[in-house]
Short mmCIF file of C-alpha atoms in Angstrom, two decimals:
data_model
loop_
_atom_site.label_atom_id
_atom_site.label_comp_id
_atom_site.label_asym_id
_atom_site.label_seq_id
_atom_site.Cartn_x
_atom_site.Cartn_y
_atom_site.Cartn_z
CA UNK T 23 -115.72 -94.84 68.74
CA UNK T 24 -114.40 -93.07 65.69
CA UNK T 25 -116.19 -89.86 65.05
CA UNK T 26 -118.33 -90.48 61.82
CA UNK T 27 -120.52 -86.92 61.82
CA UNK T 28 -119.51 -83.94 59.38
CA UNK T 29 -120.96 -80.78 59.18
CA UNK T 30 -121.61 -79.33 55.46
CA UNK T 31 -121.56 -75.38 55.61
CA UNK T 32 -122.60 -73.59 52.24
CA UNK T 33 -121.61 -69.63 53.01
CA UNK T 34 -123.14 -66.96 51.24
CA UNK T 35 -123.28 -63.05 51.55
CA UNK T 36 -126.56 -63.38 53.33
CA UNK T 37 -127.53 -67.04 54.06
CA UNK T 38 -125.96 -70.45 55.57
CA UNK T 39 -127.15 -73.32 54.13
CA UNK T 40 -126.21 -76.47 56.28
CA UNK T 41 -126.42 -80.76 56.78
CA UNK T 42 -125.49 -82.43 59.43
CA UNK T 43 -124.28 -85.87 58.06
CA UNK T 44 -123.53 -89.24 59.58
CA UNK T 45 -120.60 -90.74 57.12
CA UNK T 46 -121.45 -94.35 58.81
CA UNK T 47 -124.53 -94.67 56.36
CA UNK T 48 -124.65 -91.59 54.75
CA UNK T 49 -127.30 -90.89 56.50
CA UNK T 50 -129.00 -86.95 57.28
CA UNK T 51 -129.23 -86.09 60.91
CA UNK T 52 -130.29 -82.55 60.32
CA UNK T 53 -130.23 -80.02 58.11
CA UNK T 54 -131.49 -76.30 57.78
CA UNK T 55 -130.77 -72.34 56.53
CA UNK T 56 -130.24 -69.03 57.98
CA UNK T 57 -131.30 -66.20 55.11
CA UNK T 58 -131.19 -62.75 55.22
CA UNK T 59 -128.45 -62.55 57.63
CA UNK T 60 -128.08 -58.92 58.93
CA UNK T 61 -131.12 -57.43 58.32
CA UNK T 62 -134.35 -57.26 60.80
CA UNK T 63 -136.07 -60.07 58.95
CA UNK T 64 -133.75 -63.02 59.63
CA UNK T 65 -134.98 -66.21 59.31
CA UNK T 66 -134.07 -69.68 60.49
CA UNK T 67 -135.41 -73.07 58.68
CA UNK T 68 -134.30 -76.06 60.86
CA UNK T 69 -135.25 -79.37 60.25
CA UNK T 70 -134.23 -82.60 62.47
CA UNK T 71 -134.12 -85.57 60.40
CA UNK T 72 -133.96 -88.79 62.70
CA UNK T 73 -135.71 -89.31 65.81
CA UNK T 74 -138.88 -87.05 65.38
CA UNK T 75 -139.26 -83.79 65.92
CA UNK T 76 -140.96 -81.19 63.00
CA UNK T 77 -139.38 -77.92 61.06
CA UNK T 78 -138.47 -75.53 63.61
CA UNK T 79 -138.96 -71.59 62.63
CA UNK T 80 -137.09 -68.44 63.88
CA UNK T 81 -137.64 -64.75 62.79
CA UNK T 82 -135.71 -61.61 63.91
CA UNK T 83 -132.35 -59.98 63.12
CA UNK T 84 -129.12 -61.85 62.87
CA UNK T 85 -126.45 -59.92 63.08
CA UNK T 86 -123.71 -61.55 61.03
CA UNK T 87 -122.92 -65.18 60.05
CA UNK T 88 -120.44 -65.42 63.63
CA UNK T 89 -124.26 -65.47 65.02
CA UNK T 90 -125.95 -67.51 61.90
CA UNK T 91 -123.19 -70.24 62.50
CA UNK T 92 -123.80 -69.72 66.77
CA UNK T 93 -128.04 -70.31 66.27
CA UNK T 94 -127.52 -73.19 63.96
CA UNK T 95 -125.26 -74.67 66.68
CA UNK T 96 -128.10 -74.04 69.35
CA UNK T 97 -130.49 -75.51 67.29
CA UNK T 98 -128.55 -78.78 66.69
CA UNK T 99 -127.57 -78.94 70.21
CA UNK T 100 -131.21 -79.02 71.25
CA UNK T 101 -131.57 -82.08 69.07
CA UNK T 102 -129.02 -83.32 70.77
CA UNK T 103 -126.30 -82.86 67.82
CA UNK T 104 -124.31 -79.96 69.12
CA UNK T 105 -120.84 -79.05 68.29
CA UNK T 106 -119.17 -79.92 70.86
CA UNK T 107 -119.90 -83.76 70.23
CA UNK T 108 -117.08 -85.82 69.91
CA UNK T 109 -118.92 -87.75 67.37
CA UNK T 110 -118.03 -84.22 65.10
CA UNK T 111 -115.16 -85.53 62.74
CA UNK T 112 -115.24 -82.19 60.69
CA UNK T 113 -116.77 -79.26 59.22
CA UNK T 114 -116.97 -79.30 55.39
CA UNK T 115 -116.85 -75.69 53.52
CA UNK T 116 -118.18 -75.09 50.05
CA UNK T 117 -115.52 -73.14 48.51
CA UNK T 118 -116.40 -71.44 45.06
CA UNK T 119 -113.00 -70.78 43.57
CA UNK T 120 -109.64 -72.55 44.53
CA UNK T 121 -107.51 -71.52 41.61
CA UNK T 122 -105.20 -74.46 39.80
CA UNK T 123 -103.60 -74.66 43.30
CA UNK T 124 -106.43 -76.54 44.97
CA UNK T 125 -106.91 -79.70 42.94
CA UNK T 126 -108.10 -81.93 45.59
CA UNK T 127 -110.34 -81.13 49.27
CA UNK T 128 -108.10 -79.59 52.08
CA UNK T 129 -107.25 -79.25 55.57
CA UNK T 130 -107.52 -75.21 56.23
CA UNK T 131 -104.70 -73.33 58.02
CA UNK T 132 -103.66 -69.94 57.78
CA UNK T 133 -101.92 -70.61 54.41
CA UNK T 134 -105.01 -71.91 52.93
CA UNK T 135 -107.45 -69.22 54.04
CA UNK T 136 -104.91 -66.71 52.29
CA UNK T 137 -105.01 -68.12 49.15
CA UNK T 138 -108.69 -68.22 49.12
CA UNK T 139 -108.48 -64.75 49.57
CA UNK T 140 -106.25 -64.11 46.55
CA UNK T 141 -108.66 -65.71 44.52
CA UNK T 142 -111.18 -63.03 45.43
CA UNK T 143 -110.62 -61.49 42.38
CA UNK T 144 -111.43 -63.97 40.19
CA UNK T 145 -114.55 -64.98 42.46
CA UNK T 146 -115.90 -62.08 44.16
CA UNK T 147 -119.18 -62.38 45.03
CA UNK T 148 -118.48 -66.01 46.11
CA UNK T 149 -114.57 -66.70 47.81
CA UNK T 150 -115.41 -63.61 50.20
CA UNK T 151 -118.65 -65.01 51.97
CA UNK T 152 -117.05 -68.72 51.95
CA UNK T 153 -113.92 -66.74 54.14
CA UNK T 154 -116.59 -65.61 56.38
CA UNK T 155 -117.94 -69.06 57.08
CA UNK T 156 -114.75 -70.93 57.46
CA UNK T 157 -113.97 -67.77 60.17
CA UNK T 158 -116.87 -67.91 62.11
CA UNK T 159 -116.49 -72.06 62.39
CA UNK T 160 -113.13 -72.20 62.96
CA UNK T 161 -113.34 -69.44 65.88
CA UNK T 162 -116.42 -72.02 67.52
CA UNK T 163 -114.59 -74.73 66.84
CA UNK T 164 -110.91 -74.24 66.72
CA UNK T 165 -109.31 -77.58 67.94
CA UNK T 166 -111.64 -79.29 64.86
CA UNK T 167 -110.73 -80.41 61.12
CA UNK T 168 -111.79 -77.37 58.85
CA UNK T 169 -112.18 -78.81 55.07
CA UNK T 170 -112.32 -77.28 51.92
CA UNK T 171 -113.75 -78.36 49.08
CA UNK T 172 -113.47 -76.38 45.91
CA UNK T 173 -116.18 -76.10 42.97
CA UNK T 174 -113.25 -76.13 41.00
CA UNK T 175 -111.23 -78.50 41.80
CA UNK T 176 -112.93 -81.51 39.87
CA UNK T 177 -111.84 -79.59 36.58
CA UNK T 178 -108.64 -78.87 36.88
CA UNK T 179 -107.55 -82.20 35.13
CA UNK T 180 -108.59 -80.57 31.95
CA UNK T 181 -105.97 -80.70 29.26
CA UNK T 182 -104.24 -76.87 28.75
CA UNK T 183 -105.95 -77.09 25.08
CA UNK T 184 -108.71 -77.34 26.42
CA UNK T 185 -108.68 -74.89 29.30
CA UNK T 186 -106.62 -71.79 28.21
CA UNK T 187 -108.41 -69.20 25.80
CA UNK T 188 -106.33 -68.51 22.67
CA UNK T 189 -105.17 -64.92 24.01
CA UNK T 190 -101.68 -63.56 24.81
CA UNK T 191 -100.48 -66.25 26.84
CA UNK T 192 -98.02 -63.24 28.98
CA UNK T 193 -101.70 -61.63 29.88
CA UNK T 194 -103.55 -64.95 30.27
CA UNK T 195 -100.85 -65.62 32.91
CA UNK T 196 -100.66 -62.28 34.61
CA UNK T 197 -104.20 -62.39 35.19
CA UNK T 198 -104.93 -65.87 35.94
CA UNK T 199 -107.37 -65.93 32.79
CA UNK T 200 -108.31 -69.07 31.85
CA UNK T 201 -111.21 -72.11 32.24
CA UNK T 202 -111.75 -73.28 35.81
CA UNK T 203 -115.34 -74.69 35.46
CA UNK T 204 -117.97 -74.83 38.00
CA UNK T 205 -120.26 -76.86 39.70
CA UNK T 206 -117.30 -79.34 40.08
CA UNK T 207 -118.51 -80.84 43.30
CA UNK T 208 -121.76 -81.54 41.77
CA UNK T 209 -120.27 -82.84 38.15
CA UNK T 210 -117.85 -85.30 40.59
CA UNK T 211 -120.63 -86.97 41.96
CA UNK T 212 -123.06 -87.38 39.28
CA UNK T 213 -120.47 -88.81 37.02
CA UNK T 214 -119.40 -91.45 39.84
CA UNK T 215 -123.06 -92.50 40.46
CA UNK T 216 -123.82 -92.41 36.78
CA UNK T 217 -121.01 -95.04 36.31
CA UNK T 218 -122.52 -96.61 39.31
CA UNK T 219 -126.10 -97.20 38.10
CA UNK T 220 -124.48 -98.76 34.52
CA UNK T 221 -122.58 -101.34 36.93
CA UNK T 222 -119.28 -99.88 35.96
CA UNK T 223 -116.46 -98.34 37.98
CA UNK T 224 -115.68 -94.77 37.02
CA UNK T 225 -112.44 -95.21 35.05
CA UNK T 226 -114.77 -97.38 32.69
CA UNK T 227 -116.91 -94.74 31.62
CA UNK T 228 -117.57 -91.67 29.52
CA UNK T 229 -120.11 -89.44 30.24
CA UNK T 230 -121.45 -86.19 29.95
CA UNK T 231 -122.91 -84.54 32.69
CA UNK T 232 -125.63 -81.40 32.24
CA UNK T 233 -125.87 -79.76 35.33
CA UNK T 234 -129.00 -77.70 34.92
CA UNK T 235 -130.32 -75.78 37.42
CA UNK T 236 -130.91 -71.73 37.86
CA UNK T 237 -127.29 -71.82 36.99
CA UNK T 238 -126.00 -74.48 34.30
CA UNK T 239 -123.05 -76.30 33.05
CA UNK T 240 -122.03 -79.22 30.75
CA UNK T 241 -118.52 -81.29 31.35
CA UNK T 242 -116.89 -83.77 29.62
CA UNK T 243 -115.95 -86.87 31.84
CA UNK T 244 -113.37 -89.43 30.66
CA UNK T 245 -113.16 -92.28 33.05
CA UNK T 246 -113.58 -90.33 36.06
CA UNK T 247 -111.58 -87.17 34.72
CA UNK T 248 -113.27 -84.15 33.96
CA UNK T 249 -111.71 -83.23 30.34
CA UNK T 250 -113.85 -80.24 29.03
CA UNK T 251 -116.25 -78.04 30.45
CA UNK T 252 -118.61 -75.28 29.65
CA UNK T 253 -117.63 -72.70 32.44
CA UNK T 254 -115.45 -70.92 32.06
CA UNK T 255 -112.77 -68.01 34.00
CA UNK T 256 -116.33 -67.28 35.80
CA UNK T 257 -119.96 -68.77 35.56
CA UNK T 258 -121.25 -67.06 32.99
CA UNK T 259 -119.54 -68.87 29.73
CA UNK T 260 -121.81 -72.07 28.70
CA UNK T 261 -125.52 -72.93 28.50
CA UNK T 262 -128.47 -70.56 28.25
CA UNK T 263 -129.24 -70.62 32.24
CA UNK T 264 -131.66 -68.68 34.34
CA UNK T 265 -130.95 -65.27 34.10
CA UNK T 266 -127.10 -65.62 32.55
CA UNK T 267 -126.70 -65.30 28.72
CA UNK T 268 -124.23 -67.83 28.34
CA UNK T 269 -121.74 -68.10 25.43
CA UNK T 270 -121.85 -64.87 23.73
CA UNK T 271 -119.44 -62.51 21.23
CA UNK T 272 -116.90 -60.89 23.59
CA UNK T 273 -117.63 -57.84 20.84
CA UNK T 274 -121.16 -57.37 22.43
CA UNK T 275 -119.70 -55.72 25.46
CA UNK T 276 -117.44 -53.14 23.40
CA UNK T 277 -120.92 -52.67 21.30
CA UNK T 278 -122.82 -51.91 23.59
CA UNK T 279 -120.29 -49.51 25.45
CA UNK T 280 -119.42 -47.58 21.92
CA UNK T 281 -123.61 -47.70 20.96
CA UNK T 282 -125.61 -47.89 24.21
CA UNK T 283 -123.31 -46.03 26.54
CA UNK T 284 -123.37 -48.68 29.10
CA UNK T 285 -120.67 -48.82 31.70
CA UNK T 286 -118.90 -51.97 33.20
CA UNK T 287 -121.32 -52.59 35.93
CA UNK T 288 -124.52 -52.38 33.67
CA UNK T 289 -122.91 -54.81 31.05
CA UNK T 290 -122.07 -57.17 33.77
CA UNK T 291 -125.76 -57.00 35.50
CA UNK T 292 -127.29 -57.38 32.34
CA UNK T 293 -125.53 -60.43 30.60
CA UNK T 294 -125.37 -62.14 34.60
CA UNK T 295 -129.12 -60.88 35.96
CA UNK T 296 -131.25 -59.99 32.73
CA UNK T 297 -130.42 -62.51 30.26
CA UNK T 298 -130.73 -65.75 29.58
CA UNK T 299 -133.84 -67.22 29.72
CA UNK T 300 -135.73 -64.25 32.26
CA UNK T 301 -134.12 -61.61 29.39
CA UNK T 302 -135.66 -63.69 26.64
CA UNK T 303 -138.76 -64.45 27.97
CA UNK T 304 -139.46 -62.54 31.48
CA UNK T 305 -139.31 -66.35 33.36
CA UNK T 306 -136.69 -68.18 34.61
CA UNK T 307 -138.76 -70.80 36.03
CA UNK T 308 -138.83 -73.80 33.47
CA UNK T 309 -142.36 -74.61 34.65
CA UNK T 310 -143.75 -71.47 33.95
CA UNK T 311 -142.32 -71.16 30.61
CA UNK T 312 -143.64 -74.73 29.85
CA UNK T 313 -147.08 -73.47 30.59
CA UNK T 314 -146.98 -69.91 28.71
CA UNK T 315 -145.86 -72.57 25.62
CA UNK T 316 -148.59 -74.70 26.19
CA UNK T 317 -150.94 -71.47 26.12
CA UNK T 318 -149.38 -70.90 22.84
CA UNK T 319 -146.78 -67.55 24.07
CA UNK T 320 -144.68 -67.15 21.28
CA UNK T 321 -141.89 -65.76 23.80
CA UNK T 322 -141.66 -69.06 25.77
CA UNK T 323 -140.95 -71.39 23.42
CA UNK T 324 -138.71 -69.32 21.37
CA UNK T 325 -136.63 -69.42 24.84
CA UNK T 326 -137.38 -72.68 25.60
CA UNK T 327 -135.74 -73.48 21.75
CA UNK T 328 -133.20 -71.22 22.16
CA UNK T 329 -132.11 -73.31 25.44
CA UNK T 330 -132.67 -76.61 23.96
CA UNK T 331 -130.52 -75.29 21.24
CA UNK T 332 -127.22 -74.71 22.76
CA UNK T 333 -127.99 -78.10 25.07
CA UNK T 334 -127.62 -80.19 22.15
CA UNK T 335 -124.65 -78.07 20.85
CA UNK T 336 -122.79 -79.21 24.06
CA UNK T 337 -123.77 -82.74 23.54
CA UNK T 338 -122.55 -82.78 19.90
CA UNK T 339 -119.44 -81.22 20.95
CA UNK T 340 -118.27 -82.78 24.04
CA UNK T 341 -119.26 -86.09 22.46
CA UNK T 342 -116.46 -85.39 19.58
CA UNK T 343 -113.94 -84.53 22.05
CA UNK T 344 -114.70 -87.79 24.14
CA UNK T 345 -115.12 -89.73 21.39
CA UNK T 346 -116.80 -92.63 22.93
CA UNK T 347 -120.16 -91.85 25.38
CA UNK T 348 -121.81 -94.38 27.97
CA UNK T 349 -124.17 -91.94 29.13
CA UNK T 350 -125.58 -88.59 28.99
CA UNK T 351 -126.77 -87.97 32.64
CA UNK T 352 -129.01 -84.79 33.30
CA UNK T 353 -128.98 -83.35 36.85
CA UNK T 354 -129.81 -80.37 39.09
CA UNK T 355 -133.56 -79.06 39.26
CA UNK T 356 -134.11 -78.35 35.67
CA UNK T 357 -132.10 -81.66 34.66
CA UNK T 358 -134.01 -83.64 37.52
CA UNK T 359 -137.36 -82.54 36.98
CA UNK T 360 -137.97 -81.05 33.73
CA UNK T 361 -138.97 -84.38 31.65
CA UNK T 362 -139.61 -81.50 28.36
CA UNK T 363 -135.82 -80.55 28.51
CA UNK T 364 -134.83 -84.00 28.43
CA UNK T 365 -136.76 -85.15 25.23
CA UNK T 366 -135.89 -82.16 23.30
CA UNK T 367 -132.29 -81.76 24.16
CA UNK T 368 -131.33 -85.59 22.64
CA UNK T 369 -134.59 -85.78 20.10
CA UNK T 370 -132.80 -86.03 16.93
CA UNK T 371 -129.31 -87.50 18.40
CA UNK T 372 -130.45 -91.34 17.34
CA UNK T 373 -127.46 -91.27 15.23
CA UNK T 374 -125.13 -90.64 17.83
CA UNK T 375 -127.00 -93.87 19.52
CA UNK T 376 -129.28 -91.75 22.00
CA UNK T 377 -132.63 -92.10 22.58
CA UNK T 378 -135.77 -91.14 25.22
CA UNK T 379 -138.30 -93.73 26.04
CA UNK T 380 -141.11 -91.72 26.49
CA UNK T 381 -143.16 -93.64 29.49
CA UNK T 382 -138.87 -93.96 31.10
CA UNK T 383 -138.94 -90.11 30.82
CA UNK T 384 -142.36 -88.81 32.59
CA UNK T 385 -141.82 -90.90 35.61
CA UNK T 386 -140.78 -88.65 38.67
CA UNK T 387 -138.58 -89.82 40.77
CA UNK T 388 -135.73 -89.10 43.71
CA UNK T 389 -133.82 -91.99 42.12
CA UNK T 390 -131.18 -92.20 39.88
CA UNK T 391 -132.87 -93.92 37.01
CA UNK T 392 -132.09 -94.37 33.23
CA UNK T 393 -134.50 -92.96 30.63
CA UNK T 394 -133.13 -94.32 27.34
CA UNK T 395 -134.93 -97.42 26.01
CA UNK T 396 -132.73 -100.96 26.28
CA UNK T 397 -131.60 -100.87 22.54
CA UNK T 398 -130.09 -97.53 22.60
CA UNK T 399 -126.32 -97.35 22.26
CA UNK T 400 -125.82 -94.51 24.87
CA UNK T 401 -127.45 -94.39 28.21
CA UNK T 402 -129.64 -91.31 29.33
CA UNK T 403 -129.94 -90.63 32.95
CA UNK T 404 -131.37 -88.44 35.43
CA UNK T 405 -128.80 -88.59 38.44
CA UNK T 406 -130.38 -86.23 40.97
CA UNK T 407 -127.24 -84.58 42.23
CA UNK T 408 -126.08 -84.14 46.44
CA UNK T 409 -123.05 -81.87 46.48
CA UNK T 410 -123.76 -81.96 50.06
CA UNK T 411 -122.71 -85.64 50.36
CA UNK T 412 -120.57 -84.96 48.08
CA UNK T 413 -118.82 -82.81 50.10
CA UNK T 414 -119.22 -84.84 53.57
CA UNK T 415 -117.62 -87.88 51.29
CA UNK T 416 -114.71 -85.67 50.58
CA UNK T 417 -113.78 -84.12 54.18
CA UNK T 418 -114.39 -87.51 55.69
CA UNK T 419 -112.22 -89.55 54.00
CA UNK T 420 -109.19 -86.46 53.66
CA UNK T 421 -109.59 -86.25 58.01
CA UNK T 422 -109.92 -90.19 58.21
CA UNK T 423 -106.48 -90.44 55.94
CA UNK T 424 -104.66 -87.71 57.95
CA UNK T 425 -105.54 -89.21 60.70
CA UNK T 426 -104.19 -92.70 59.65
CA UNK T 427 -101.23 -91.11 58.54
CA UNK T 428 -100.11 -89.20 61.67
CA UNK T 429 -100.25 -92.43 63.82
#
């Protein structure tokens, strides 16, 4: 029997967040997170997804992710899922930053890993936790398929006029400054579906993709091809997100150096941690801003316009640059749930041919649905996003076609 199961790993400084996948049907075996990973307060969330069995809880210290990675294994083993089945085809890695080098998922060896790490720079509070989970699983599981998949990768087929900054191009060079774009895995696999749901194949359509979560992004997608997108060298460039400012003046840092006497570090914490829509309001929860408006707080919906603002800023501008749209597809947990953002980002767009039914939009749903009434030019849809799949989808196939290869 061909092995069919992958294992997703999502490495950060202090958690593991992980799925257990059966490629077969795409089906969820298991899935689960380790948080707070060396301090005394540890905590493990598993949860067995086929043949019974509730959430299973564990509290107390974990020293490092080497022991995360070695309790998630004991927990999936008791399920009878453990690593050591041969059913295991591969272990898929979210990798933040992969540079213009890593364009498509890949096999890790020793070259790989040491590029990741020379991307540290440009990624640093992301590429060094990833390194620590591909470690850890390739030292339990050496003889097994390690993939990568990169955040970046699905944008590096934008255009150079598109992704360099208009800045000495010697610098740009030196220090690898340009747009990479983020959220790639996530922007790959709403676009697909999104072309999916219209009856189209992917090279058919245009679309652009709002990734909105804590964290947001917009991309342009030309028949499967990410063209344009709103992140930039790091996250912070784009939309108004959670508690990052977004698109901004460059100036603003040397102002507030010259004026407020703030160093490097308190610039960065401030336009990554206190702006954006927790700096402009105090919330970053869309909810609770949509109730403080409702109660009339003059803070809230000043954010809430402020956000809505740059949304359909995006929208005009990646719609010029593609030219043609099939859809506008919202995604992520504000994009997904947050029926208020939806109406007021395309409410005033009917002459670009988009539209909101109303009754379409205030339905809740886990489905990919559209939202636009029938006569509207340009399709709105809510796509929930699974970079998780996504990345399962990716190893899979890249071990399945190595495989095929080496016979």
């Amino acid at each position: 029997m061909t092995a069919s199961r992958v294992l997703v790993l999502n490495s950060g400084s202090s958690s593991v967040k992980y799925q257990l996948l059966d490629m077969r049907d795409d089906s969820r075996l298991a899935q689960g997170l380790v948080e707070r990973i060396g301090e005394e307060t540890s905590r493990l969330v598993h949860t067995p997804l086929q043949g019974g069995g509730g959430k299973r809880e564990k509290s107390g210290p974990i020293a490092d992710h080497a022991a995360a990675l070695k309790a998630v294994a004991e927990e999936l083993a008791a399920d009878g899922l453990g690593l050591d089945s041969p059913e295991l085809a591969a272990i898929g890695h979210r990798v933040v930053h992969g540079g213009l080098r890593f364009t498509e998922p890949t096999v890790i060896d020793d070259e790989v890993l040491a590029e990741i790490e020379r991307l540290v720079p440009v990624a640093p509070l992301h590429n060094p936790a990833n390194l620590t989970g591909i470690r850890t699983a390739m030292a339990l599981r050496p003889d097994l398929p390690q993939v990568a998949v990169f955040d970046t990768a699905f944008h590096t087929t934008m255009p150079e006029s598109a992704a360099r900054y208009a800045i000495d191009v010697e610098t740009a060079d030196a220090y690898r400054i340009r747009r990479y774009g983020f959220h790639g895995t996530s922007h790959a696999y709403v676009s697909r579906e999104t072309a999916r749901l219209l009856g189209k194949e992917p090279e058919e359509v245009n679309v652009i993709v709002l990734h909105l979560g804590n964290g947001a992004s917009a991309s342009a997608v030309r028949g499967g091809r990410c063209v344009d997108t709103s992140m930039g060298l790091t996250p912070l460039e784009g939309l108004v997100m959670g508690t990052r400012s977004g698109d901004i003046d460059p100036a603003v840092t040397f102002h507030l150096k010259r004026v407020a006497g703030m160093d490097e570090d308190e610039i960065d914490v401030l336009l990554n941690k206190k702006s954006g829509l927790v700096g402009l309001c105090g919330d970053n929860d869309m909810r609770e801003i949509r109730r403080r408006i409702d109660e009339g707080d003059e803070r809230a919906a000043l954010a809430f316009e402020i956000y809505v603002h740059r949304l359909k800023k995006y929208i005009g501008a990646y719609y010029a640059v593609l030219g043609r749209v099939d859809a506008v597809a919202f995604t992520a947990g504000v994009g997904e749930n947050a029926a208020p953002v939806r109406e007021a980002a395309i409410a005033g767009l009917e002459e670009l041919g988009l539209a909101v039914d109303a009754g379409l939009n205030s339905v809740r749903s886990d489905e990919a649905r559209l939202i636009s009434p029938e006569y509207a030019r340009v399709a709105v849809a809510v796509v929930p996003t699974d970079e998780e799949l996504e990345i399962a989808r990716q190893s899979h196939a890249l071990v399945q076609s190595t495989a095929g290869s080496n016979e």
